[in-house]
Every structure is written in structure tokens, then in C-alpha cells.
Tab-separated table of C-alpha atoms in Angstrom:
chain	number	residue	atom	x	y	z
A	1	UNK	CA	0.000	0.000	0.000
A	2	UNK	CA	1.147	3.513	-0.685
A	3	UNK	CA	0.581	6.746	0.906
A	4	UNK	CA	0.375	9.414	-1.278
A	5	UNK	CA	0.911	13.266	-0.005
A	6	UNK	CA	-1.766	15.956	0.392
A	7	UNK	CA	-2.002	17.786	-3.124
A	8	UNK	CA	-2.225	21.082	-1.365
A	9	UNK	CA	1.301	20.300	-0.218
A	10	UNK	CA	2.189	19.481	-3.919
A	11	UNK	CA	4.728	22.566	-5.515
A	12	UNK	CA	4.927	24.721	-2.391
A	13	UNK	CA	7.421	25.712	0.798
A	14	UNK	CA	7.317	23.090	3.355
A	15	UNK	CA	6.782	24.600	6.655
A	16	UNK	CA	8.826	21.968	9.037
A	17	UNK	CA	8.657	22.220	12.917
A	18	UNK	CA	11.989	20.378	14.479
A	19	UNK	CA	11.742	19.460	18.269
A	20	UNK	CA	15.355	18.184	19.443
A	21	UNK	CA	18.649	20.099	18.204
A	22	UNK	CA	20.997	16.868	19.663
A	23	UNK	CA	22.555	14.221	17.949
A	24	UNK	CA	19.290	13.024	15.878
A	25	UNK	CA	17.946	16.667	15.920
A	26	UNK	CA	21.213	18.846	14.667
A	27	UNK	CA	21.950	15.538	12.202
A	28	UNK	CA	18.519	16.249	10.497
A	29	UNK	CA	18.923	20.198	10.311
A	30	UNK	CA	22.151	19.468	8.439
A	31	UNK	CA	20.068	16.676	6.128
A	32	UNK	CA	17.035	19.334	5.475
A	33	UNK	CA	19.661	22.008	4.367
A	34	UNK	CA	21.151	20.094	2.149
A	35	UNK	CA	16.965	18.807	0.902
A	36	UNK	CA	16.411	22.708	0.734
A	37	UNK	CA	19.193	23.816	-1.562
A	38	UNK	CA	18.308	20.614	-3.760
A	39	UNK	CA	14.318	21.485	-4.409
A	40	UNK	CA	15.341	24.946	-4.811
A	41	UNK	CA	17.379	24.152	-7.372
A	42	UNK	CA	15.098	21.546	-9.205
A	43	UNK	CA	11.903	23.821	-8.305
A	44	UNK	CA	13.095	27.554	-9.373
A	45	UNK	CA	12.962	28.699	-5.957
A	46	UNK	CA	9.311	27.736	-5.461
A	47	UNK	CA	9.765	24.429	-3.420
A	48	UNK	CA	12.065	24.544	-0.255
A	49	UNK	CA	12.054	23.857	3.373
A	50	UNK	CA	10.702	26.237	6.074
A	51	UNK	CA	12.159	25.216	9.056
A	52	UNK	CA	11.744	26.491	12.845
A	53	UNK	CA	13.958	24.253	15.314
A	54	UNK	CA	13.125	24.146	19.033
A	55	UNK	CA	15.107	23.569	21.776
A	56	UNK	CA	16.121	24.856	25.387
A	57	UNK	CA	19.321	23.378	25.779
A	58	UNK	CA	22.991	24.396	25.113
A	59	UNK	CA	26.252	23.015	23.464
A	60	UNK	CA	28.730	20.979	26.222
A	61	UNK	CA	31.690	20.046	25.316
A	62	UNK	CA	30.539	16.476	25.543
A	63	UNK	CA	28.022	17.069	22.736
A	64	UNK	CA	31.394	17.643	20.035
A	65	UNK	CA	32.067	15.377	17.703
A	66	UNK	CA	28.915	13.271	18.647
A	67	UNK	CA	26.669	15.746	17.846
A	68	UNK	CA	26.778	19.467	14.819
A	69	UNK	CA	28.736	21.203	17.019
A	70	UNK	CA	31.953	22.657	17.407
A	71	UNK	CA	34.094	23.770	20.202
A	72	UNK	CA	33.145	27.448	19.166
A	73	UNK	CA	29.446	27.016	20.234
A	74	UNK	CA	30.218	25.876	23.841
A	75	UNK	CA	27.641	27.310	25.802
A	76	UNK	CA	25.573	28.714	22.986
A	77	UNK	CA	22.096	27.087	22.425
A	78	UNK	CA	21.013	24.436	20.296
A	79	UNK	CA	18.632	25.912	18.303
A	80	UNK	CA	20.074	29.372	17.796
A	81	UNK	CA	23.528	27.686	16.852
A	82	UNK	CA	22.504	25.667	13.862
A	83	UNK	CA	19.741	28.462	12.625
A	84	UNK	CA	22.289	30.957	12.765
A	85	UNK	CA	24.689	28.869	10.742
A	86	UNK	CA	22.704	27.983	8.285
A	87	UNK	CA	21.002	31.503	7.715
A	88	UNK	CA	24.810	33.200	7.474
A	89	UNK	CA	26.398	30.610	5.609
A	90	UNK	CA	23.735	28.790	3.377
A	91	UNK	CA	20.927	31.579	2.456
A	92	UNK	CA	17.931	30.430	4.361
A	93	UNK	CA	15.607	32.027	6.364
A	94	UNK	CA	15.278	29.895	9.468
A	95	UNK	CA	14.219	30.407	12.809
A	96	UNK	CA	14.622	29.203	16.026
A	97	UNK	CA	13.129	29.074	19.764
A	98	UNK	CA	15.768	28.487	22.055
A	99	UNK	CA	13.777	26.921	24.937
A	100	UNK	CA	12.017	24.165	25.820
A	101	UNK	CA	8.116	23.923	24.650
A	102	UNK	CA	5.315	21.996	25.654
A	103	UNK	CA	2.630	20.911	23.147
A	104	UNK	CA	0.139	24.107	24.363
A	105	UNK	CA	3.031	26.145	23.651
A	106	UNK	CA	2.946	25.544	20.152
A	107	UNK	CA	0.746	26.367	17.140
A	108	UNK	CA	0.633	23.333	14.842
A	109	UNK	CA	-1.376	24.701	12.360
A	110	UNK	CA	1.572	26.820	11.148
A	111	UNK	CA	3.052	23.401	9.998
A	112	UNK	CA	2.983	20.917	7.521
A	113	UNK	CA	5.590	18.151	9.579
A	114	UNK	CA	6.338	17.579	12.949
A	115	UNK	CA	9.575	16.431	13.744
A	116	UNK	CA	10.339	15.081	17.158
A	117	UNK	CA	14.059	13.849	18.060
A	118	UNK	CA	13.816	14.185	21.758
A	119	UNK	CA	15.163	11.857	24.518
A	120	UNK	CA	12.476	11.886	27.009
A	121	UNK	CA	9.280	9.795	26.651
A	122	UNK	CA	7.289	11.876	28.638
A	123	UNK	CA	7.119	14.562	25.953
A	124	UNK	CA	5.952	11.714	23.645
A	125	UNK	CA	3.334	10.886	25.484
A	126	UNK	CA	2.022	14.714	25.931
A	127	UNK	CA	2.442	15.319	22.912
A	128	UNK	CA	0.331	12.594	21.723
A	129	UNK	CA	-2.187	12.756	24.244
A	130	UNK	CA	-2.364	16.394	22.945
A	131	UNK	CA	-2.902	15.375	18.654
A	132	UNK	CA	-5.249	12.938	20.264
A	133	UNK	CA	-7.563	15.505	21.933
A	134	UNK	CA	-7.755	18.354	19.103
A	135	UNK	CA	-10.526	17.372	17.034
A	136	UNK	CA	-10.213	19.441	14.154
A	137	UNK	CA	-9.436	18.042	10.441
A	138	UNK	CA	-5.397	18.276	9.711
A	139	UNK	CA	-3.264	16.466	7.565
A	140	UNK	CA	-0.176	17.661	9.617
A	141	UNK	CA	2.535	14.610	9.616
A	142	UNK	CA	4.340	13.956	12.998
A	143	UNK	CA	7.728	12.281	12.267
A	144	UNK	CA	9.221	10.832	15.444
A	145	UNK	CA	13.065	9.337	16.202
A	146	UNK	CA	14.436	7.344	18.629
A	147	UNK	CA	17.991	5.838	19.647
A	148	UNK	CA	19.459	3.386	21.290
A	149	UNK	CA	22.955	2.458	22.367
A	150	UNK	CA	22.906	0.553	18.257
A	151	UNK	CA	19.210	1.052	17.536
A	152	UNK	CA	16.690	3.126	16.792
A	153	UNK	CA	13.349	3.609	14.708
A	154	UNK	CA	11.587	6.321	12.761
A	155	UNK	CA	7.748	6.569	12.872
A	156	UNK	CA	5.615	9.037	10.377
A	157	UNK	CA	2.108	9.503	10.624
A	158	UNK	CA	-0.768	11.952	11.157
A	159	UNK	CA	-0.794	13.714	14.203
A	160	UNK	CA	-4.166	14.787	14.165
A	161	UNK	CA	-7.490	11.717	14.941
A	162	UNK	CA	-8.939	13.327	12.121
A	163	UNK	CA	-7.399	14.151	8.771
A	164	UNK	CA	-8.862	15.997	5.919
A	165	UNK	CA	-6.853	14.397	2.777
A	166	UNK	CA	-8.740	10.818	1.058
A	167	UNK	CA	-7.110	7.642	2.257
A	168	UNK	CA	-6.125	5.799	5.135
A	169	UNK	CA	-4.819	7.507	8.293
A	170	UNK	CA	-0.583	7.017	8.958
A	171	UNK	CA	-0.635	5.611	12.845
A	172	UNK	CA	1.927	7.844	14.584
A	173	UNK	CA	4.387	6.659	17.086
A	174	UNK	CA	1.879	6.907	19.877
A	175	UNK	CA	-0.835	4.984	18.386
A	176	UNK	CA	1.668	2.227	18.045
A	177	UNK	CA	3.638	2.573	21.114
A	178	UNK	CA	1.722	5.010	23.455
A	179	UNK	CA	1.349	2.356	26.395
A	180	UNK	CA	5.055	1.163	26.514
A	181	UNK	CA	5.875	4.974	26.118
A	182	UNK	CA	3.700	5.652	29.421
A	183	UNK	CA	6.121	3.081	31.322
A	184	UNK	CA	9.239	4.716	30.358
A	185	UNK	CA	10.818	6.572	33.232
A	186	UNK	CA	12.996	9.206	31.688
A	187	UNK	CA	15.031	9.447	34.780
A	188	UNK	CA	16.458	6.431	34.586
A	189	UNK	CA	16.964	6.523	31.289
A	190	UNK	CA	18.184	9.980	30.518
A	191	UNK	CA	21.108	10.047	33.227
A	192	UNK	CA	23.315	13.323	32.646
A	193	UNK	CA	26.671	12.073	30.646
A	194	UNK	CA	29.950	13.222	32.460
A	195	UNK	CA	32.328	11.829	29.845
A	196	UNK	CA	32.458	11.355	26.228
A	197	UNK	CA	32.645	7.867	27.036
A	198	UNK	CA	29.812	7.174	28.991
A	199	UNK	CA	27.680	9.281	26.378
A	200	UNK	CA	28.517	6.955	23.354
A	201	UNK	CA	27.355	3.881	25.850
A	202	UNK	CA	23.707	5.747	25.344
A	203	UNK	CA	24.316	6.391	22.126
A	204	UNK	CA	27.114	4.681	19.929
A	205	UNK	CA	28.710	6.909	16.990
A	206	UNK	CA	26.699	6.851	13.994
A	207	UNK	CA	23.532	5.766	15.130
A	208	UNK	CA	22.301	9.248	15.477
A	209	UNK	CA	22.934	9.641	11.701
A	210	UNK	CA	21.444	6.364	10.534
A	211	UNK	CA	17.932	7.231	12.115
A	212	UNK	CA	18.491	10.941	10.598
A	213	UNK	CA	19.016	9.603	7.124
A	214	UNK	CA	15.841	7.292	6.910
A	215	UNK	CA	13.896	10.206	8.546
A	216	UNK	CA	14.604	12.529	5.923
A	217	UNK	CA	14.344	10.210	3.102
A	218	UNK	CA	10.758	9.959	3.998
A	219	UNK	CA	10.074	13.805	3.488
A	220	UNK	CA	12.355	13.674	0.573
A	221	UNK	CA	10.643	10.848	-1.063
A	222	UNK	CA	7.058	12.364	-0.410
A	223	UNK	CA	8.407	15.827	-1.701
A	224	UNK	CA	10.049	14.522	-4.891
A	225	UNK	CA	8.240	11.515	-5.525
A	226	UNK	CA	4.693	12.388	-3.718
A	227	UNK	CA	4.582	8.720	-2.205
A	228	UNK	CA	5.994	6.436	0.382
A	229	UNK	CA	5.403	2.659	0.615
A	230	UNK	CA	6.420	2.803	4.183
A	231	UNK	CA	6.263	5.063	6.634
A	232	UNK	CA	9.034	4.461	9.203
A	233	UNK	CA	12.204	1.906	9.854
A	234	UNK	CA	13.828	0.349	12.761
A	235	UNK	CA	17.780	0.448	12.518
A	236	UNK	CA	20.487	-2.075	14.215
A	237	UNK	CA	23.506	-0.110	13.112
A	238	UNK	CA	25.334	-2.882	15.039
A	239	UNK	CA	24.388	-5.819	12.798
A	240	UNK	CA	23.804	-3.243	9.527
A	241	UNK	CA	20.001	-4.313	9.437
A	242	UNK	CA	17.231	-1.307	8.181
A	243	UNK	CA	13.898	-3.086	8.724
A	244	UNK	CA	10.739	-0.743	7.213
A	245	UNK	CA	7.522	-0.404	8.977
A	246	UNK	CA	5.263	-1.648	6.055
A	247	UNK	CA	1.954	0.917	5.637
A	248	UNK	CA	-0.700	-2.451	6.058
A	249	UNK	CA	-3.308	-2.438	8.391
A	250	UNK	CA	-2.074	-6.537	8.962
A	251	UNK	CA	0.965	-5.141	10.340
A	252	UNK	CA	-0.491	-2.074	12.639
A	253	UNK	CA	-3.031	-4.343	13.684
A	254	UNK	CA	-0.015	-6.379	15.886
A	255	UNK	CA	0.769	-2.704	17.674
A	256	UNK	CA	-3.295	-2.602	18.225
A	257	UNK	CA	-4.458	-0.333	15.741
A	258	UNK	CA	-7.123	-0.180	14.091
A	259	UNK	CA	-7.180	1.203	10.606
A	260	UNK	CA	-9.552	4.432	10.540
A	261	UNK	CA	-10.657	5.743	7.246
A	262	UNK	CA	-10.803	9.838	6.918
A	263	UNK	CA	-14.019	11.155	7.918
């Protein structure tokens, strides 16, 4: 089965909201620059990517070489470090919120994606909780990343119960994994890394990038191509395995979905 995109998405900027400016979140900004210099080219300037990245946190030295930064933007935040770069040096027109949001915080209807590449569960879960409870008809895509020490897994679908576009709703990450996500405790898992060593334990080199890469070949392959035959993957950098998550009800229907038809 395929999943085509929205046609009022076809031949136009796409507005892109990035939650996470770490190792999966600075890895993509990097990706979507070089995916917006690309469709400009091929597109005359009428297709590229609007993109506002979120984050509260700043640089450590701890986050070089594992993560887009350099020693320069010690101390700097996230957000504001990789906007600013790419705004001086590559011509875009960026923007950033350097601090941490929650869902009410945020205006989704600016957006056409949702990008989410955030280490704690709980914001998962709030923010799903939050798609599940508006009511009104969106087509708005919510693209979700996660790592492991060696794994990880990407997850697109609609954010929204309720979408306005024909065809068969994309189960997000919490329709598929919203009760295991509820029994995450972040504090355990998201222990503060005092070494460069005990930081790649979390999260090995390169996994970061391997997620990032079948994340934005997603968006790339809806932009350019205007279909998907599956909408997310689960990596094992470890044992170089890239698994896709099929779009079949058969298979959704193990996570407990049901397949729901647009109203």
C-alpha cells in the first residue's frame, strides 16, 4: 500500500517544525539544508524547506564530535547555533526558539511536519495525548526518532485523529507505542553524561545519523516523488540491518491499531 501526499502540499514551501537540536535533531537540520538547496534548485525557488527548530538546551563540550557542534558554540544554544549557521552561511531564512516547549506552547497549524528527536518519553506521550484531543481536520505529519545504544526507529504519521486528505490515516508513534511509552521513566533513562565515554554507551557513533538519514528520506521521497510505501524503519547499526515499517493495516493491527478511514 502507498501513501500518497496531500495535493495542497504538492509545488509549495514546506513549513517543518523540528523538536530536538541533539545528535538526531542537529543531524537532520544538516540533512534538510542540504533537501532545501536541492528542491530549490530543481523547483526555481518555489519548493524549499521552512524550518523552525526548538530547543532549550545548550552546546557541552561532551556534545562535540557526537553531535553538529563545534568547540566554538560551547555554551551557545542548540537551536540558535545551527539556525544561525545555516542563515549566514547557506541563504535560508530559518528560525529558532531556544527553549524548551510543551505541546500548548505551540501552534501546529503553522506546519505541515512535525519532527520530534527528543530523549524523554514523557514529551511523547504529551504530545500525543495532545494530537489525540484536538478534534479538528489536519493532515499535519508527525515524524518521530528514537535511539538506542545501536538502535533506533523512525515513525511518520498523522498527528491529528482526524485528517482531511482521502485515504487511510498514517498511525503515529503513539498509536503504536503510546502504552510502553507511558512506562518509560525518563530518569532512569536519561542520566546526565559526564564523559564522552559514557555518552557513546547511550548512544554509539553513527547511530544518530542512521535514524536521521531514513527520517529525511521519507520527506524527501514524499516531496520529490509524492509517495511512500512505508512510513518508518527500525535500525540495528550494530548488525547493519534497516527493517521498514510496512503501511498495512495486517501489520499495525499487531501494535493494536485499528485502521480508521478519513471522515
Amino acid at each position: 500500500m502507498d501513501f500518497h501526499i496531500p495535493q495542497h502540499l504538492l509545488n509549495k514551501p514546506l513549513r517543518i517544525l523540528l523538536i530536538g537540536a541533539g545528535g538526531s535533531g542537529s543531524q537532520i537540520a544538516t540533512e534538510l539544508f542540504q533537501m532545501d538547496s536541492l528542491l530549490r534548485q530543481l523547483s526555481q525557488q518555489s519548493v524549499y524547506i521552512d524550518l523552525t527548530i526548538v530547543d532549550g538546551d545548550t552546546v557541552s563540550i561532551f556534545n562535540v564530535g557526537r553531535q553538529g557542534y563545534y568547540l566554538g558554540d560551547i555554551g551557545c544554544n542548540k537551536a540558535d547555533v545551527l539556525v544561525n549557521r545555516f542563515n549566514n552561511f547557506g541563504g535560508t531564512n530559518w528560525k529558532s526558539i531556544p527553549k524548551y516547549c510543551s505541546p500548548k506552547d505551540i501552534n501546529f497549524s503553522q506546519f505541515d511536519f512535525v519532527i520530534t528527536a527528543v530523549d524523554k518519553a514523557q514529551f511523547r506521550v504529551e504530545l500525543g495525548q495532545f494530537f489525540k484531543n484536538t478534534h479538528s481536520h489536519s493532515d499535519l505529519l508527525w515524524l518521530d526518532l528514537g535511539n538506542g545504544a545501536n538502535t533506533g526507529q523512525v515513525v511518520l504519521g498523522h498527528a491529528n485523529t482526524v485528517i482531511r486528505s482521502d485515504g487511510v490515516r498514517l498511525p503515529n508513534v503513539f498509536d503504536l507505542y503510546g502504552d510502553m511509552l507511558k512506562e518509560i521513566d525518563d530518569e532512569k533513562e536519561d542520566t546526565p553524561s559526564c564523559s564522552t565515554e559514557a555518552a557513546l554507551t547511550k548512544q554509539d557513533f553513527g547511530s544518530n545519523r542512521a535514524v536521521a538519514g531514513q527520517a529525511t528520506q521519507l520527506i524527501w521521497q514524499l516531496v520529490r516523488y509524492a509517495k511512500i510505501s512505508h512510513h518508518g524503519a527500525f535500525v540495528d547499526i550494530a548488525n547493519a540491518v534497516v527493517q521498514p515499517l510496512k503501511i498495512d493495516p495486517q501489520v499495525w493491527a499487531v501494535y493494536g491499531y485499528e485502521t480508521q478511514k478519513c471522515a
